[in-house]
Short mmCIF file of C-alpha atoms and ligand atoms in Angstrom, two decimals:
data_model
loop_
_atom_site.label_atom_id
_atom_site.label_comp_id
_atom_site.label_asym_id
_atom_site.label_seq_id
_atom_site.Cartn_x
_atom_site.Cartn_y
_atom_site.Cartn_z
CA MET A 1 -0.13 -0.01 -0.27
CA THR A 2 1.69 3.14 -0.96
CA ALA A 3 0.75 6.71 0.73
CA ALA A 4 -1.57 9.25 -1.23
CA TYR A 5 0.77 11.88 -1.05
CA LEU A 6 3.02 9.64 -3.09
CA ARG A 7 2.72 10.28 -7.04
CA GLU A 8 4.31 8.81 -9.93
CA GLU A 9 7.19 11.63 -10.04
CA HIS A 10 7.89 10.66 -6.15
CA HIS A 11 8.66 7.19 -7.40
CA ILE A 12 10.65 7.79 -10.22
CA PHE A 13 12.52 10.08 -8.00
CA ARG A 14 12.85 7.26 -5.61
CA ASP A 15 14.15 5.04 -8.05
CA ALA A 16 16.55 7.49 -9.17
CA PHE A 17 17.74 8.34 -5.54
CA ARG A 18 18.36 4.57 -4.68
CA LYS A 19 20.41 3.79 -7.95
CA PHE A 20 22.65 6.81 -6.72
CA LEU A 21 23.34 5.68 -3.58
CA GLU A 22 23.58 2.24 -4.56
CA LYS A 23 26.73 3.25 -6.31
CA GLU A 24 27.78 6.11 -3.85
CA ALA A 25 26.57 5.15 -0.59
CA TYR A 26 26.12 1.66 0.13
CA PRO A 27 29.61 0.23 -0.94
CA TYR A 28 31.49 2.64 1.39
CA TYR A 29 29.22 2.66 4.41
CA SER A 30 31.32 0.19 6.33
CA GLU A 31 34.29 2.13 5.76
CA TRP A 32 32.51 5.63 7.14
CA GLU A 33 31.54 3.99 10.01
CA GLN A 34 35.00 2.84 10.53
CA LYS A 35 36.63 6.38 9.88
CA GLY A 36 33.55 7.80 12.28
CA ILE A 37 32.59 10.50 9.25
CA ILE A 38 30.71 10.62 5.91
CA PRO A 39 33.24 12.46 3.57
CA ARG A 40 32.42 15.80 2.18
CA SER A 41 32.81 14.19 -1.55
CA PHE A 42 29.31 12.59 -0.74
CA TRP A 43 27.75 15.41 0.30
CA THR A 44 29.19 17.11 -2.87
CA LYS A 45 27.78 14.22 -4.91
CA MET A 46 24.49 14.65 -3.38
CA GLY A 47 24.64 18.24 -4.18
CA GLU A 48 25.59 17.76 -8.23
CA ASN A 49 22.36 15.17 -8.44
CA GLY A 50 20.00 17.38 -6.96
CA PHE A 51 19.45 16.03 -3.49
CA LEU A 52 20.32 18.44 -1.05
CA CYS A 53 17.08 20.67 -0.03
CA PRO A 54 15.68 20.00 -3.37
CA TRP A 55 12.27 21.91 -1.92
CA ILE A 56 14.50 25.47 -1.93
CA ASP A 57 12.72 28.12 -4.26
CA GLU A 58 14.39 28.14 -7.67
CA THR A 59 15.63 31.47 -6.94
CA TYR A 60 17.72 30.13 -4.80
CA GLY A 61 18.85 27.06 -6.69
CA GLY A 62 16.40 24.57 -5.57
CA PHE A 63 13.48 22.66 -7.59
CA ASN A 64 10.42 23.84 -5.27
CA ALA A 65 9.97 20.31 -4.56
CA ASP A 66 6.83 19.18 -2.04
CA PHE A 67 7.83 17.50 1.30
CA ALA A 68 6.99 14.11 -0.30
CA TYR A 69 10.25 14.41 -1.87
CA SER A 70 11.88 15.20 1.78
CA VAL A 71 10.10 11.99 2.85
CA VAL A 72 11.52 9.88 -0.19
CA ILE A 73 15.30 11.28 0.77
CA ASN A 74 14.96 10.68 4.57
CA GLU A 75 13.56 7.05 3.91
CA GLU A 76 16.25 5.96 1.31
CA LEU A 77 18.98 7.50 3.28
CA GLU A 78 17.57 5.70 6.43
CA LYS A 79 17.63 2.23 4.58
CA VAL A 80 21.44 2.76 3.72
CA GLY A 81 22.11 3.28 7.53
CA SER A 82 20.88 5.61 10.24
CA SER A 83 24.41 7.43 10.37
CA MET A 84 23.02 9.42 7.08
CA VAL A 85 20.84 11.58 9.68
CA GLY A 86 23.23 14.41 9.23
CA ILE A 87 22.08 14.89 5.60
CA GLY A 88 18.38 14.86 6.63
CA LEU A 89 19.24 17.44 9.30
CA HIS A 90 20.86 19.68 7.05
CA ASN A 91 18.20 19.16 4.27
CA ASP A 92 14.86 19.28 6.22
CA ILE A 93 15.85 20.76 9.60
CA VAL A 94 18.56 23.28 9.53
CA VAL A 95 18.40 24.69 5.77
CA PRO A 96 14.45 25.71 6.81
CA TYR A 97 15.50 28.10 9.62
CA LEU A 98 17.53 30.19 6.85
CA ALA A 99 14.51 30.11 4.07
CA SER A 100 11.73 31.12 6.61
CA TYR A 101 13.59 33.51 8.88
CA GLY A 102 16.40 35.00 6.72
CA THR A 103 16.34 38.11 5.17
CA GLU A 104 16.78 38.25 1.49
CA GLU A 105 20.40 39.12 1.29
CA GLN A 106 21.33 35.91 3.65
CA LYS A 107 19.23 33.84 1.59
CA ARG A 108 21.11 34.99 -1.60
CA LYS A 109 24.45 34.17 0.13
CA TRP A 110 23.59 31.03 1.96
CA LEU A 111 20.86 29.04 0.27
CA PRO A 112 22.65 28.13 -3.30
CA LYS A 113 25.43 26.65 -1.49
CA CYS A 114 23.14 24.58 1.04
CA VAL A 115 21.68 23.26 -2.20
CA SER A 116 25.07 22.53 -3.91
CA GLY A 117 26.96 20.83 -0.94
CA GLU A 118 29.34 23.65 -0.59
CA ILE A 119 27.82 24.62 2.75
CA ILE A 120 27.02 21.89 5.33
CA THR A 121 24.69 22.97 8.42
CA ALA A 122 24.51 22.34 11.78
CA ILE A 123 21.95 23.54 14.50
CA ALA A 124 23.15 23.99 18.07
CA MET A 125 20.78 24.32 20.99
CA THR A 126 21.85 21.67 23.56
CA GLU A 127 24.54 22.40 26.01
CA PRO A 128 26.42 20.23 28.67
CA ARG A 129 24.03 22.02 31.57
CA ALA A 130 20.65 22.41 29.21
CA GLY A 131 19.22 19.76 26.95
CA SER A 132 15.17 19.14 27.33
CA ASP A 133 15.43 22.52 29.35
CA LEU A 134 16.07 24.83 26.10
CA ALA A 135 14.91 28.20 27.97
CA GLY A 136 17.97 27.34 30.27
CA ILE A 137 20.77 27.72 27.74
CA SER A 138 23.59 30.00 29.22
CA THR A 139 25.67 30.67 25.88
CA THR A 140 25.28 34.66 25.61
CA ALA A 141 25.61 37.22 22.45
CA SER A 142 25.79 40.53 23.70
CA LYS A 143 25.79 43.32 21.37
CA ASP A 144 29.17 45.15 20.55
CA GLY A 145 29.06 47.77 17.62
CA ASP A 146 28.45 45.85 14.58
CA TYR A 147 28.90 42.62 16.32
CA TYR A 148 27.66 40.05 18.87
CA ILE A 149 30.37 38.67 21.12
CA VAL A 150 29.05 35.09 21.80
CA ASN A 151 30.28 33.03 24.71
CA GLY A 152 29.56 29.41 25.80
CA GLN A 153 29.65 25.93 24.70
CA LYS A 154 27.19 23.38 22.63
CA THR A 155 27.48 19.88 22.72
CA PHE A 156 26.27 16.84 20.61
CA ILE A 157 26.10 19.00 17.49
CA THR A 158 25.35 16.77 14.39
CA ASN A 159 27.58 17.72 11.65
CA GLY A 160 29.46 19.73 14.22
CA ILE A 161 33.01 18.78 12.42
CA HIS A 162 32.05 19.33 9.07
CA ALA A 163 29.40 22.28 9.37
CA ASP A 164 30.44 25.75 7.59
CA LEU A 165 27.39 27.35 9.13
CA VAL A 166 25.64 26.65 12.81
CA VAL A 167 22.36 28.06 13.83
CA VAL A 168 23.19 28.93 17.15
CA ALA A 169 20.62 29.48 20.22
CA CYS A 170 21.90 32.17 22.51
CA LYS A 171 20.52 34.51 25.09
CA THR A 172 20.89 38.21 23.87
CA ASN A 173 19.03 38.97 27.04
CA PRO A 174 19.94 36.58 29.91
CA ASP A 175 17.89 38.72 32.33
CA ALA A 176 14.60 38.39 30.06
CA LYS A 177 11.36 37.08 32.00
CA PRO A 178 10.13 34.53 31.24
CA PRO A 179 13.62 33.18 30.21
CA HIS A 180 12.57 32.01 26.87
CA ARG A 181 11.99 35.45 25.80
CA GLY A 182 15.91 36.25 25.66
CA ILE A 183 17.18 33.62 23.09
CA SER A 184 18.10 34.62 19.63
CA LEU A 185 19.31 32.78 16.68
CA LEU A 186 22.68 33.47 15.34
CA VAL A 187 24.28 32.21 12.33
CA ILE A 188 27.83 31.56 12.85
CA GLU A 189 30.09 30.70 10.10
CA ARG A 190 33.01 28.47 10.04
CA ASP A 191 35.87 30.97 10.42
CA THR A 192 34.33 33.20 12.72
CA PRO A 193 37.40 34.21 15.07
CA GLY A 194 36.54 32.84 18.54
CA PHE A 195 34.44 29.64 17.19
CA THR A 196 36.29 26.31 17.65
CA ARG A 197 35.19 23.02 17.73
CA GLY A 198 36.02 20.29 20.42
CA ARG A 199 35.80 16.23 20.17
CA LYS A 200 34.25 14.74 17.56
CA LEU A 201 32.09 12.32 20.03
CA ASP A 202 32.44 8.43 20.27
CA LYS A 203 29.03 7.41 20.25
CA VAL A 204 27.54 3.99 20.91
CA GLY A 205 25.37 4.19 17.33
CA LEU A 206 25.69 6.17 14.53
CA ARG A 207 29.35 5.91 14.23
CA ALA A 208 29.51 7.51 10.86
CA GLN A 209 27.62 10.61 11.95
CA ASP A 210 29.77 13.40 12.85
CA THR A 211 28.48 15.00 16.19
CA ALA A 212 30.71 17.31 18.21
CA GLU A 213 31.16 20.20 20.57
CA LEU A 214 31.37 23.77 19.72
CA PHE A 215 33.08 26.47 21.69
CA PHE A 216 32.69 30.28 21.50
CA HIS A 217 35.24 32.38 23.46
CA ASP A 218 34.67 36.02 22.46
CA ALA A 219 33.41 34.99 19.00
CA LYS A 220 32.74 37.89 16.71
CA VAL A 221 29.70 37.60 14.95
CA PRO A 222 28.50 40.15 12.42
CA LYS A 223 25.25 41.64 13.46
CA GLU A 224 23.93 40.92 10.00
CA ASN A 225 23.92 37.33 10.84
CA LEU A 226 21.17 37.41 13.31
CA LEU A 227 18.30 34.98 11.83
CA GLY A 228 14.88 37.13 12.23
CA GLU A 229 14.26 39.02 15.16
CA GLU A 230 16.01 39.33 18.67
CA GLY A 231 14.26 37.55 21.17
CA LYS A 232 12.28 35.25 19.16
CA GLY A 233 14.52 32.24 19.00
CA PHE A 234 12.57 30.45 21.39
CA TYR A 235 9.48 30.65 19.30
CA TYR A 236 11.53 29.62 16.03
CA LEU A 237 12.47 26.50 17.29
CA MET A 238 9.32 25.60 18.62
CA GLU A 239 7.80 25.92 15.05
CA LYS A 240 10.85 24.12 13.48
CA LEU A 241 10.92 21.41 15.80
CA GLN A 242 7.72 19.94 14.57
CA GLN A 243 9.46 19.10 11.29
CA GLU A 244 12.50 18.11 12.90
CA ARG A 245 10.53 15.67 14.99
CA LEU A 246 8.74 14.61 12.00
CA ILE A 247 11.87 13.53 10.39
CA VAL A 248 12.87 11.46 12.88
CA ALA A 249 9.55 9.23 13.44
CA ILE A 250 9.91 8.60 9.55
CA ALA A 251 13.50 7.42 9.93
CA ALA A 252 12.70 5.46 12.98
CA GLN A 253 9.63 3.84 10.83
CA THR A 254 12.03 3.10 8.21
CA ALA A 255 14.40 1.59 10.62
CA ALA A 256 11.89 -0.85 11.67
CA GLU A 257 10.67 -1.81 8.53
CA VAL A 258 14.13 -2.52 7.40
CA MET A 259 15.08 -4.81 10.84
CA PHE A 260 11.57 -6.33 10.05
CA GLU A 261 13.14 -7.49 6.56
CA LEU A 262 16.28 -8.63 7.97
CA THR A 263 14.72 -10.74 10.49
CA LYS A 264 12.03 -12.40 8.00
CA ARG A 265 14.84 -13.17 5.76
CA TYR A 266 16.90 -14.56 8.63
CA VAL A 267 14.16 -16.63 9.93
CA LYS A 268 13.35 -18.23 6.88
CA GLN A 269 16.69 -19.52 5.87
CA ARG A 270 18.02 -20.49 9.41
CA SER A 271 17.14 -24.04 10.88
CA ALA A 272 17.07 -25.90 14.06
CA PHE A 273 15.54 -29.07 15.27
CA GLY A 274 15.47 -30.26 11.69
CA LYS A 275 13.18 -27.25 10.25
CA ARG A 276 13.54 -23.64 9.53
CA ILE A 277 12.79 -21.41 12.56
CA SER A 278 10.42 -19.62 10.98
CA GLU A 279 7.79 -22.37 10.98
CA PHE A 280 7.85 -22.47 15.01
CA GLN A 281 4.50 -21.02 15.70
CA THR A 282 6.08 -18.70 18.26
CA VAL A 283 8.47 -17.13 15.91
CA GLN A 284 5.58 -16.70 13.41
CA PHE A 285 3.41 -15.13 16.21
CA ARG A 286 6.44 -12.60 17.05
CA LEU A 287 7.04 -11.55 13.19
CA ALA A 288 2.96 -11.26 13.41
CA GLU A 289 3.35 -8.67 16.32
CA MET A 290 5.99 -6.92 14.76
CA ALA A 291 4.26 -6.78 11.44
CA THR A 292 1.22 -5.39 12.81
CA GLU A 293 3.16 -2.73 15.13
CA ILE A 294 5.14 -1.51 11.86
CA SER A 295 1.78 -1.28 9.73
CA ILE A 296 0.35 0.92 12.60
CA GLY A 297 3.23 2.98 12.90
CA ARG A 298 3.41 3.57 9.09
CA THR A 299 -0.63 4.37 8.83
CA PHE A 300 -0.15 7.03 11.50
CA VAL A 301 3.12 8.69 10.19
CA ASP A 302 1.71 8.79 7.02
CA ARG A 303 -1.44 10.52 8.16
CA VAL A 304 0.72 12.96 10.05
CA ILE A 305 2.87 13.59 6.95
CA GLU A 306 -0.16 14.65 4.82
CA GLU A 307 -1.33 16.77 7.89
CA HIS A 308 1.72 18.81 7.79
CA MET A 309 2.19 19.06 3.78
CA GLN A 310 -1.81 20.46 4.23
CA GLY A 311 0.01 23.04 6.75
CA LYS A 312 -2.04 21.86 9.70
CA SER A 313 -0.98 22.21 13.29
CA VAL A 314 0.81 18.81 13.98
CA VAL A 315 2.19 19.53 17.33
CA ALA A 316 0.27 16.72 19.34
CA HIS A 317 -0.07 14.39 16.44
CA VAL A 318 3.93 14.68 15.90
CA SER A 319 4.76 14.48 19.51
CA MET A 320 3.00 11.11 19.69
CA ALA A 321 4.32 9.87 16.34
CA LYS A 322 7.72 10.56 17.58
CA TRP A 323 7.65 8.98 20.74
CA TRP A 324 5.44 5.90 19.80
CA ILE A 325 7.24 4.99 16.52
CA THR A 326 10.63 5.53 18.39
CA GLU A 327 9.79 3.36 20.86
CA MET A 328 8.24 0.74 18.57
CA ALA A 329 11.31 0.86 16.87
CA LYS A 330 13.51 0.03 19.73
CA ARG A 331 10.96 -2.88 20.51
CA ILE A 332 11.60 -4.22 16.97
CA ALA A 333 15.16 -3.94 17.29
CA ALA A 334 15.46 -6.28 20.63
CA GLU A 335 13.07 -8.81 19.13
CA SER A 336 14.99 -8.89 15.70
CA MET A 337 18.28 -9.47 17.54
CA GLN A 338 16.57 -12.07 19.61
CA LEU A 339 15.75 -13.68 16.44
CA HIS A 340 18.77 -13.79 14.91
CA GLY A 341 20.30 -15.59 17.96
CA GLY A 342 24.11 -15.06 18.47
CA TYR A 343 24.39 -14.01 14.94
CA GLY A 344 22.47 -10.93 15.65
CA TYR A 345 25.08 -9.94 18.25
CA MET A 346 27.78 -10.22 15.59
CA GLU A 347 28.76 -7.01 13.68
CA GLU A 348 28.93 -8.68 10.39
CA TYR A 349 25.23 -9.11 10.79
CA GLU A 350 23.19 -5.36 10.08
CA ILE A 351 21.11 -6.01 12.77
CA ALA A 352 23.69 -5.42 15.28
CA ARG A 353 24.18 -2.08 14.10
CA ARG A 354 20.73 -1.32 13.88
CA TYR A 355 20.62 -2.24 17.53
CA ARG A 356 22.88 0.47 18.50
CA ASP A 357 21.71 3.20 16.37
CA ILE A 358 18.25 3.05 16.99
CA PRO A 359 18.03 4.13 20.91
CA VAL A 360 19.07 7.69 20.35
CA SER A 361 15.67 8.53 18.16
CA ALA A 362 13.95 8.21 21.42
CA ILE A 363 16.52 10.83 22.77
CA TYR A 364 17.26 13.36 20.31
CA ALA A 365 14.89 16.36 18.66
CA GLY A 366 13.43 16.63 22.11
CA THR A 367 13.41 13.25 24.59
CA ASN A 368 10.30 10.90 24.43
CA GLU A 369 9.22 12.00 27.87
CA MET A 370 9.11 15.78 26.71
CA MET A 371 6.97 14.44 23.69
CA LYS A 372 4.53 13.17 26.55
CA THR A 373 4.81 16.51 28.36
CA ILE A 374 3.65 18.15 24.92
CA ILE A 375 0.76 15.57 24.23
CA ALA A 376 -0.37 16.31 27.68
CA ARG A 377 -0.36 20.14 27.62
CA ASN A 378 -2.54 19.53 24.56
CA LEU A 379 -4.86 17.58 26.28
CA GLU A 380 -6.01 20.84 28.46
CA LEU A 381 -5.84 18.55 31.55
C1 FAD J 1 23.69 11.52 18.49
C2 FAD J 1 23.05 13.00 19.06
C3 FAD J 1 22.69 14.10 18.07
C4 FAD J 1 22.44 15.31 18.69
N1 FAD J 1 22.15 16.11 17.69
C5 FAD J 1 21.81 17.59 18.30
C6 FAD J 1 22.31 18.64 17.56
O1 FAD J 1 22.33 18.42 16.41
N2 FAD J 1 21.98 20.01 18.13
C7 FAD J 1 21.50 20.17 19.18
O2 FAD J 1 21.31 21.07 19.70
N3 FAD J 1 21.37 18.73 20.23
C8 FAD J 1 21.38 17.74 19.57
N4 FAD J 1 21.44 16.71 20.57
C9 FAD J 1 21.08 16.82 21.93
C10 FAD J 1 19.82 16.25 22.01
O3 FAD J 1 18.69 17.02 21.53
C11 FAD J 1 19.53 16.06 23.45
O4 FAD J 1 20.41 15.27 24.14
C12 FAD J 1 18.11 15.79 24.31
O5 FAD J 1 17.44 17.06 23.86
C13 FAD J 1 18.07 15.74 25.92
O6 FAD J 1 19.20 16.62 26.38
P1 FAD J 1 19.97 16.18 27.46
O7 FAD J 1 21.00 15.11 27.09
O8 FAD J 1 20.65 17.54 28.21
O9 FAD J 1 19.16 15.29 28.68
P2 FAD J 1 18.38 16.12 29.73
O10 FAD J 1 17.63 17.24 29.27
O11 FAD J 1 19.48 16.30 30.89
O12 FAD J 1 17.64 14.78 30.20
C14 FAD J 1 17.76 13.86 30.85
C15 FAD J 1 16.86 12.71 31.24
O13 FAD J 1 15.97 13.47 32.12
C16 FAD J 1 14.29 13.46 31.40
N5 FAD J 1 13.48 14.66 31.74
C17 FAD J 1 14.08 15.84 31.66
N6 FAD J 1 13.47 16.82 31.98
C18 FAD J 1 12.38 16.36 32.48
C19 FAD J 1 10.79 16.42 32.53
N7 FAD J 1 10.60 18.00 32.82
N8 FAD J 1 9.78 15.82 32.97
C20 FAD J 1 10.42 14.52 32.54
N9 FAD J 1 11.76 14.07 32.13
C21 FAD J 1 12.63 14.83 32.24
C22 FAD J 1 14.89 13.23 30.06
O14 FAD J 1 13.67 13.03 29.28
C23 FAD J 1 15.81 12.35 30.01
O15 FAD J 1 15.51 10.83 30.00
C24 FAD J 1 21.82 15.35 20.25
C25 FAD J 1 21.85 14.19 20.93
C26 FAD J 1 22.33 12.95 20.51
C27 FAD J 1 22.62 11.84 21.43
#
């Protein structure tokens, strides 16, 4: 069953993108995982072939593609492996801030290079002492003539090493009450004096995805790099986090589907006690349960995608999709590993890597506990 938002052109695009990935990504993925990074050359090839931010307006080098193209891109990247998430983050999470809140001058300067792959982007909200509590960030940006002077530290930043341009949440008014009204977004460029990168972090999973610490020590940021208005940063983040959470749900749903197929294939070829393990009723029931949960997830995420494409407010539904689907994918990962027996614990089997990769989807883009807080708030209890 294919989703109503996917038309023939999306299927043709999916085939073309998959062929591209079969040539340029699948053969190198293990090497990227070992090296701990996806090379810039892959980003450039993505750009050259029109797979970076195709939704951007033609004026700035894009194709005006609808969100269904983003869905296809994120699904196909996830099928290669979860470490590709940094590309989806650039395409559908960070660059939309520039397109929505940037001035004409900022858009002309940055967007065409985001499409070509010359600019890789990141978003930096999280700090060592403030993750879920975004209003509690302590990075400051104080005005000094034509510059903001930025001081602080960010951590867990996806694309942190590669990023040429980072959207940084800072306090332009640390005394604001309530505190979230003091947050602004600054676009900080690679060569900004006082901006340095820390360690590339060593993670349990997503081993090819570059995740890093960022430091700002009297970093001198031109005041033209303010995104939108001062004091509106928190509101911009709350708006754009909806699509971010939807992207995480789409990736987790795809991961669950991939893990199911791996497991189905495995149980059909593995034998024990003189028959294929897929013939044991207990194994069949577990696969039946997995297939049911995956179908429920797919139906729901497709509905939220449609609502998002129709411009409806998806705050509650996207929070539901993000927590439920990521938890479902974690259950599928655990069941899939169990059904692979000892081989599932071996790195040479894909399920081992998928099992390591999936838990973070319940943590980033707002933890699942925060998703439930949002859902509860929307219940007007
Ligand atoms: C691989 C990876 C990539 C990431 N990429 C980025 C990125 O690109 N940019 C970025 O800004 N951040 C990024 N993050 C950070 C991520 O968004 C945060 O880790 C996440 O928001 C949680 O924040 P924290 O780690 O500080 O946990 P905390 O906020 O300290 O939470 C710890 C635990 O307490 C729970 N908790 C906290 N407050 C409450 C509450 N009020 N009620 C109930 N439970 C609560 C949480 O749910 C969690 O279980 C990334 C993280 C990882 C691991």
